[in-house]
Amino acid sequence: MDTIWPTDALSGAGPKYKTVVGMIRNKIISGELAVGAKLPPVRELAWQLQITPGTVARAYTVLTDSGVLKAEVGRGTFVATPEAGRVMPPPDKPLNLIEIDVVEHNNGGANEEAVNLFSPHLPDGGQAQLIRHLLGEIAKDPPSGVMHYPSRRSATAARQAIADWLQGVPIGPFDESDIVLSHGGQNGVLLVLQTVLRGRRPTVFVEELAYPGFRRAAELLRADIVPIAMDGDGIIPDALAQAAVDHPEGQVLCTSPEVHSPTCGFTPISRRLEIVKIARKHDLQLLEDDCYRMGRAEGEGYRALAPERGWYVTSLSKTLTPALRVGCAIGPRGTTSALHRAAEHGFFGLATPMIDLTAALLSHPQLPDILKTARDGVERYVKVAVNELGAFDLRWRRDVPFLWLHLPKGWRASAFCQAAEKKGVQIRAAEEFAGRDAQTPHAVRMAINGGVPLPRFESAMHRLRDLLDNPPEQISV
């Protein structure tokens, strides 16, 4: 492409990547860059503009995330076809876009953009544009107003929207009045523990490898934490039964049977029924975290299998966006008032504009298509990862936004993570999901980061494969 890219435009104040974003937008608006036009490779444009490749990559990421550009594996970055209803703002009007941090690494003299795979980041299936639109509409005339405390009544529409959104999830009967809104799934876990724990030193049972938020919430409430041994199907029933005998002060089991983090595991119904039997014998509450599932639930939840002791927590973080911090908790029948009190005594309730946004977002007619697009996007990233790393002991599911890699025998997970970071790929070792004194497998979790272009994610996977194929001395001993 022979488009002229003037370097003098970068001499002003402000972040240079934002200037590059505006420069590209202006060329699209003027027609200088038509739909389908290919942009220069990152390093070529960086050379032309006399800036770092990381600055150009960040600009491309911002524009790709907002749907202005599209990245195609092996082909490059192109001007995207405008989505229906998306109007390109005039050149002098700044876009409020999602920004993805890009860290530049110096690796043997060559700069590489770091890819952060610590936590899942969904591809934008249109939710960013819809959220911006709805925020603007709510700001004009907020249904709940902006001068009052939130209340159960003002949140009715949001709870009903969540109830409709959860239809088909096998967690037993409930209606909107049973739903307690929370600031994301982590806050939902904390609300449940605040509601059920009793005494000065209660004990909470968790999977030996588990979502770290379980331990953090228990520690905040001064509870002791006892890990339960696992196998490929999740918690081992005999281990749970023995722990309940050894720790009679145990009051609740925290578990993720549908999508286990970090292993991608699934607990079959036969195993869940064994766990329910043990929970009833030892009077344990069952807290199910269902925040990572993007597709259809494969098994009945504990709230359906054990209606008198099953608690359910979920959020919008892994299906729409983690930015909104909207989640919910649903308890057994008869516990709703106590769960509501825990929320109201802790934070009064979600902010009224967030309540209005939740109601509008979850009831919007475009939402099903947006959810599907985001799931399809995750599947594309998973496919890229499997193509690169499938020869190793890799656990994955097409609609789960992370992967679990067992390292070959003799390799140390912490050293592997350090070596990967030197290659510009940030991943999490198994010990981050275990107790401080636990013996953990040499394995790592890699989250899907749909906030980076697919070619850059593919490059990160290739770097990991190269590291696995050619281990440096410090991780092969």
CSV table of C-alpha atoms in Angstrom, one decimal, residues 5 7 10 40-54 56:
chain,number,residue,atom,x,y,z
A,5,TRP,CA,1.9,8.3,6.6
A,7,THR,CA,5.4,11.6,10.8
A,10,LEU,CA,3.1,12.4,15.8
A,40,PRO,CA,1.0,-2.1,6.5
A,41,PRO,CA,2.5,-4.8,8.8
A,42,VAL,CA,3.2,-3.4,12.3
A,43,ARG,CA,7.0,-3.2,11.9
A,44,GLU,CA,6.7,-1.6,8.4
A,45,LEU,CA,4.4,1.2,9.6
A,46,ALA,CA,6.4,1.7,12.8
A,47,TRP,CA,9.5,2.2,10.5
A,48,GLN,CA,7.6,4.7,8.3
A,49,LEU,CA,6.3,6.6,11.3
A,50,GLN,CA,9.6,6.3,13.2
A,51,ILE,CA,7.9,4.9,16.3
A,52,THR,CA,8.1,1.6,18.2
A,53,PRO,CA,6.3,-1.5,16.8
A,54,GLY,CA,4.5,-1.7,20.2
A,56,VAL,CA,1.5,0.6,16.2
